[in-house]
mmCIF file of C-alpha atoms in Angstrom:
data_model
loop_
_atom_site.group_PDB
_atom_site.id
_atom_site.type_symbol
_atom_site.label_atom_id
_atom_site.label_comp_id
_atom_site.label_asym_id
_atom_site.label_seq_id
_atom_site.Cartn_x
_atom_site.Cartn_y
_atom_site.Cartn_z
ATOM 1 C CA UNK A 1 -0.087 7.247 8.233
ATOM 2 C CA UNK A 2 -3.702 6.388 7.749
ATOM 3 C CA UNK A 3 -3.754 2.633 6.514
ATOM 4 C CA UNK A 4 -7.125 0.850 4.838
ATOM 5 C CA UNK A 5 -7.325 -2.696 5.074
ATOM 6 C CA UNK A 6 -9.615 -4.513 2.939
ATOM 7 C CA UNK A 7 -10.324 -8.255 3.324
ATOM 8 C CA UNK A 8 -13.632 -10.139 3.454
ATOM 9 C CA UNK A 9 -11.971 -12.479 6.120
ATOM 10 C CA UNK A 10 -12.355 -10.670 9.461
ATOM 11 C CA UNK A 11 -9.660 -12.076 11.341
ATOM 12 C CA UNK A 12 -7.634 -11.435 8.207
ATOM 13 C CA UNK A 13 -8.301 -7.737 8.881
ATOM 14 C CA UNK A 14 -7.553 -8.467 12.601
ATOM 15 C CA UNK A 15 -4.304 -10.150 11.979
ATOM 16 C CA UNK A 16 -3.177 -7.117 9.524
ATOM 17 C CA UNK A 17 -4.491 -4.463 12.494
ATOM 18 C CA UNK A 18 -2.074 -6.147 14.598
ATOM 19 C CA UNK A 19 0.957 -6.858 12.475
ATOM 20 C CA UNK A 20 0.680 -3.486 11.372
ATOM 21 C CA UNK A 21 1.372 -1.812 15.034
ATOM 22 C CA UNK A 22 3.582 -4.266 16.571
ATOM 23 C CA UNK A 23 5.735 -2.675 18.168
ATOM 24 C CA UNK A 24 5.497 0.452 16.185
ATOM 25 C CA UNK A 25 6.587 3.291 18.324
ATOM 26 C CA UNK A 26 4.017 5.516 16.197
ATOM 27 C CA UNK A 27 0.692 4.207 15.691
ATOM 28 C CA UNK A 28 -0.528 4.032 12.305
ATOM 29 C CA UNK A 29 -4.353 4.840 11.675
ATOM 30 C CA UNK A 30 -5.927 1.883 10.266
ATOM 31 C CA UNK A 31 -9.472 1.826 8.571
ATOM 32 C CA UNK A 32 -11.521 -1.110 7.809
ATOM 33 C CA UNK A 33 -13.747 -2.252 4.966
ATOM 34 C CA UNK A 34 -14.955 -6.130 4.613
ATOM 35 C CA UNK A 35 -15.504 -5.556 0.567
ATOM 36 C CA UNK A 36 -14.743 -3.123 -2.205
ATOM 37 C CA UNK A 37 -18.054 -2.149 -2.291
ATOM 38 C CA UNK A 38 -17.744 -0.668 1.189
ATOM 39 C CA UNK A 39 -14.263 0.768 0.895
ATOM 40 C CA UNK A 40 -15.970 2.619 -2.302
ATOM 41 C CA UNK A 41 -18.870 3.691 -0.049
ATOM 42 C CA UNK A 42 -17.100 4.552 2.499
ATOM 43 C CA UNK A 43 -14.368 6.679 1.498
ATOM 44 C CA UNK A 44 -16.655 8.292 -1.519
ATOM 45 C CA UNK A 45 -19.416 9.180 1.485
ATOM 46 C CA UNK A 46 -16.678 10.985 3.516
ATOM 47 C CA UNK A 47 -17.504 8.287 6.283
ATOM 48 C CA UNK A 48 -13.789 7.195 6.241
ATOM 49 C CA UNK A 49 -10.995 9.797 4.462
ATOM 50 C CA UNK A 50 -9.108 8.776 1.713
ATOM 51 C CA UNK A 51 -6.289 6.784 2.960
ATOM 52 C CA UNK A 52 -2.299 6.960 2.414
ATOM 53 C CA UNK A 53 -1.788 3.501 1.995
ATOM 54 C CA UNK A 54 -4.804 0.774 1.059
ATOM 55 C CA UNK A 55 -3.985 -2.597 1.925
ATOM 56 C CA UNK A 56 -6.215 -5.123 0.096
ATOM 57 C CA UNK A 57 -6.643 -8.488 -1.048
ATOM 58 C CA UNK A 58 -7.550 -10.045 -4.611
ATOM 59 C CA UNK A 59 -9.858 -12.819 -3.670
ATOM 60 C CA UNK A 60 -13.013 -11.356 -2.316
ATOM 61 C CA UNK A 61 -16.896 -11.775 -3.404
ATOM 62 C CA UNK A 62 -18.307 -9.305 -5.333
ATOM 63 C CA UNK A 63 -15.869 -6.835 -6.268
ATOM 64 C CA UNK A 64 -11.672 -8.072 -6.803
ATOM 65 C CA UNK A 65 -9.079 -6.696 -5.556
ATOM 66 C CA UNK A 66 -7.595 -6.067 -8.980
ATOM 67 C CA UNK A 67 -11.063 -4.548 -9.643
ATOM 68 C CA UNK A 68 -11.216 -2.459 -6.713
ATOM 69 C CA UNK A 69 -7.731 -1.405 -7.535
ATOM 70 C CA UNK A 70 -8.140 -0.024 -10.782
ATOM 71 C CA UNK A 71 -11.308 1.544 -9.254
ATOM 72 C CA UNK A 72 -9.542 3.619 -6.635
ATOM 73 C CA UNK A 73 -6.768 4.667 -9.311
ATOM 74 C CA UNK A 74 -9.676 5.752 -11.656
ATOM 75 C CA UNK A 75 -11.291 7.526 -8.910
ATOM 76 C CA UNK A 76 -8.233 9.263 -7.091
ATOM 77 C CA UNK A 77 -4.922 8.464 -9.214
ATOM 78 C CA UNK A 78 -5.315 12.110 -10.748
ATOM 79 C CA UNK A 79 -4.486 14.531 -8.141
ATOM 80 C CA UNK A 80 -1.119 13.735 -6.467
ATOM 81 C CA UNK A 81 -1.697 14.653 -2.830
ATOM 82 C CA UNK A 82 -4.793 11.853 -3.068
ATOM 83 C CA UNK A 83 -2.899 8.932 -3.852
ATOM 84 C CA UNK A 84 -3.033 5.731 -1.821
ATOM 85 C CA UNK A 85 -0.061 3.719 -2.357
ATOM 86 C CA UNK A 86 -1.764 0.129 -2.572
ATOM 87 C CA UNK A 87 -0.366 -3.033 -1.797
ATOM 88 C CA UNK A 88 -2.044 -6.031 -2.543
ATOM 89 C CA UNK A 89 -2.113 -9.138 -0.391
ATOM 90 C CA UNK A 90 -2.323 -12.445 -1.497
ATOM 91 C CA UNK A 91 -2.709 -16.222 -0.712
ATOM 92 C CA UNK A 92 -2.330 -16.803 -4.644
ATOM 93 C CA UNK A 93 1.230 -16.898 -5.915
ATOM 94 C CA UNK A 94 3.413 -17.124 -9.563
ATOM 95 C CA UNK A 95 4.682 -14.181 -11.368
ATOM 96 C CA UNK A 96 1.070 -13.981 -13.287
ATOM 97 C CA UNK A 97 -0.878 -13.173 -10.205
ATOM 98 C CA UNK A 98 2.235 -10.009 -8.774
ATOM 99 C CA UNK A 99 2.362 -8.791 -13.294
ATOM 100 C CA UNK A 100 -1.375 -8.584 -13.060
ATOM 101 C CA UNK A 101 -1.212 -6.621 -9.396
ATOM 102 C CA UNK A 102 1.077 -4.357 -11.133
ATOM 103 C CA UNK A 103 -0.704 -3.668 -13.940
ATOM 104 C CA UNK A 104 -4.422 -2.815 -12.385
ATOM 105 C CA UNK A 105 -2.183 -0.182 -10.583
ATOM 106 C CA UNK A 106 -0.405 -1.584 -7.220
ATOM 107 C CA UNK A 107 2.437 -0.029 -6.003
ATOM 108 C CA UNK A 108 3.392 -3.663 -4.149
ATOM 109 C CA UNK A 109 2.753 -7.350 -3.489
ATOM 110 C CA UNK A 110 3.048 -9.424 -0.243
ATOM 111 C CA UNK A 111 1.868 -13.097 -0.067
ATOM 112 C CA UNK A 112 0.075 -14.294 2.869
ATOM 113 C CA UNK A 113 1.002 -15.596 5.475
ATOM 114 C CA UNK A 114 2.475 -12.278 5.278
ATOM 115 C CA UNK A 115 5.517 -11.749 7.901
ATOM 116 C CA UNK A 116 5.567 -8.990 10.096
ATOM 117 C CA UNK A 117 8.995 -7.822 9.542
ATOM 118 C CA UNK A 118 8.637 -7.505 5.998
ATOM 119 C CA UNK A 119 5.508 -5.983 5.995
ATOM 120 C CA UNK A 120 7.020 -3.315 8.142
ATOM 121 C CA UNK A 121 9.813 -3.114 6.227
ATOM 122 C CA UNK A 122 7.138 -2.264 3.466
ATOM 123 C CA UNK A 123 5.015 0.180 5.151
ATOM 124 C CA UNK A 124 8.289 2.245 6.299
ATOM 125 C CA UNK A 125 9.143 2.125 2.567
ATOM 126 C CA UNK A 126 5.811 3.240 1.075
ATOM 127 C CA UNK A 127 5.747 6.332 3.763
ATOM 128 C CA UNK A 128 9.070 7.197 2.866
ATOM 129 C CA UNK A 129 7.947 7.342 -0.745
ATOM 130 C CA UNK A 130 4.946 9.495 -0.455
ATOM 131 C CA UNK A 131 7.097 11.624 2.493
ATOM 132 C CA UNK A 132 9.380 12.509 -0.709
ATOM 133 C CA UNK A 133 6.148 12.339 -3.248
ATOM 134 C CA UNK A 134 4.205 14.990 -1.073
ATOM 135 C CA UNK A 135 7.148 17.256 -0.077
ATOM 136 C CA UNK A 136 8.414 18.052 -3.940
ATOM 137 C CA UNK A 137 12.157 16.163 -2.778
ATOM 138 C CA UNK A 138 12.694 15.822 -6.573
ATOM 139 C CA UNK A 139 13.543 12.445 -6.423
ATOM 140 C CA UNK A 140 9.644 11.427 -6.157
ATOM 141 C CA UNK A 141 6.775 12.114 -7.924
ATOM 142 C CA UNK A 142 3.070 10.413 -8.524
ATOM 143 C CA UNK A 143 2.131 9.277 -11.543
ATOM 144 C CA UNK A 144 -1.571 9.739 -13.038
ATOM 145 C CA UNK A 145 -2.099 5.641 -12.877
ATOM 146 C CA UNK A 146 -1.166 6.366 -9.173
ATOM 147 C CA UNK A 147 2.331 5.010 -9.150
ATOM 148 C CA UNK A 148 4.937 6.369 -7.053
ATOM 149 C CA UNK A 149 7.587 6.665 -9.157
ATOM 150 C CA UNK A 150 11.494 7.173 -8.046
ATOM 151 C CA UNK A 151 13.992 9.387 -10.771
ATOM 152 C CA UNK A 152 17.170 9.228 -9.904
ATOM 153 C CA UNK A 153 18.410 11.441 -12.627
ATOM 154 C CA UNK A 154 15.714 14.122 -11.242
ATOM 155 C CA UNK A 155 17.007 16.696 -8.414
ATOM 156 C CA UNK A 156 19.825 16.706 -6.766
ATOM 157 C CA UNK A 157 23.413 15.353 -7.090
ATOM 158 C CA UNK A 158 22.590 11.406 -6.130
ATOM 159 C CA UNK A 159 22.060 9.738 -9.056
ATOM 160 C CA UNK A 160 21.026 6.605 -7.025
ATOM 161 C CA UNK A 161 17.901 8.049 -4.841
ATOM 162 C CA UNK A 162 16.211 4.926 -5.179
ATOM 163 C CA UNK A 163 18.586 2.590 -3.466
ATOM 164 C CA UNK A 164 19.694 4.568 -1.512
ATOM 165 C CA UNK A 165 15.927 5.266 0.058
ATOM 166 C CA UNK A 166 15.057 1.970 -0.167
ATOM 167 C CA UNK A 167 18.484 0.927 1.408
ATOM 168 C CA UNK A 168 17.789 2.953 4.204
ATOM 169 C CA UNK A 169 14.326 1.818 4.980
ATOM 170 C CA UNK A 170 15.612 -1.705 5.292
ATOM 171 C CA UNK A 171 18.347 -0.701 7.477
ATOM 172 C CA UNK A 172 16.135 1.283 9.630
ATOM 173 C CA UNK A 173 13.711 -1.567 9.831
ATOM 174 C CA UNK A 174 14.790 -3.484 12.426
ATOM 175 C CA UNK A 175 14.554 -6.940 10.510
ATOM 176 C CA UNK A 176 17.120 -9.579 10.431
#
């Protein structure tokens, strides 16, 4: 999976890299960008291709994260094999700041210090969700605003796809 991490802080970006591939078996692909501005630039120049999952933080100069956010879903929340799934990390907390991540279009929220096994839990859980997005499962599908969006009444005889994925990333996980 090819991962984008944006964060002005570059040992924030370092620290993700890391976290991200410890002890992964499979290596993820991870991009970089120190603004939005430059995760813009970058992926709209071709420099850097448009990601599966973008990993970014609210709290940045120039350009937010909830800004940026709404940006990429403007940009690339129409076609559904473009999506990023985005999850936005923060150091600010309270059900305002994880409504308002929702809302500008993020699939997810982690708080920082953000711990490893749950962000792993969380990247094996977005890349099962755009696994069944991209491959028509039924279950899946991608929404305009860029959501991926779970029906359990859609496909299939298991009316409870969604915990039952989700159940089965956690188990497979490898966290406590």
């Amino acid at each position: 999976m090819h991962i984008l991490l944006i964060d002005d802080s570059s040992s924030t970006r370092s620290l993700l890299r890391t976290l991200i591939n410890a002890g992964q078996t499979v290596r993820h692909e991870i991009s970089e960008a120190a603004s939005g501005e430059e995760a813009l630039q970058k992926v709209g120049s071709g420099e850097i291709n448009l990601p599966d999952l973008i990993i970014l933080d609210i709290n940045m100069g120039g350009m937010s994260g909830y800004e940026l956010c709404r940006e990429f879903r403007q940009r690339h929340g129409t076609a559904s094999d473009a999506v990023p799934y985005i999850i936005i990390v923060t150091a600010n907390e309270g059900v305002d700041v994880i409504n308002e991540a929702l809302d500008c279009g993020a699939n997810d929220y982690m708080s920082k210090p953000v711990n490893v096994k749950v962000l792993q839990i969380r990247l094996r859980v977005a890349e099962r969700l755009l696994a069944h997005a991209h491959s028509g499962g039924g279950t899946t599908s991608v929404t305009g605003s860029g959501r991926v969006v779970l029906n359990p009444d859609a496909g299939g005889a298991d009316g409870n796809a969604r915990q039952n994925l989700i159940a089965s990333a956690i188990e497979n996980a490898d966290a406590p």
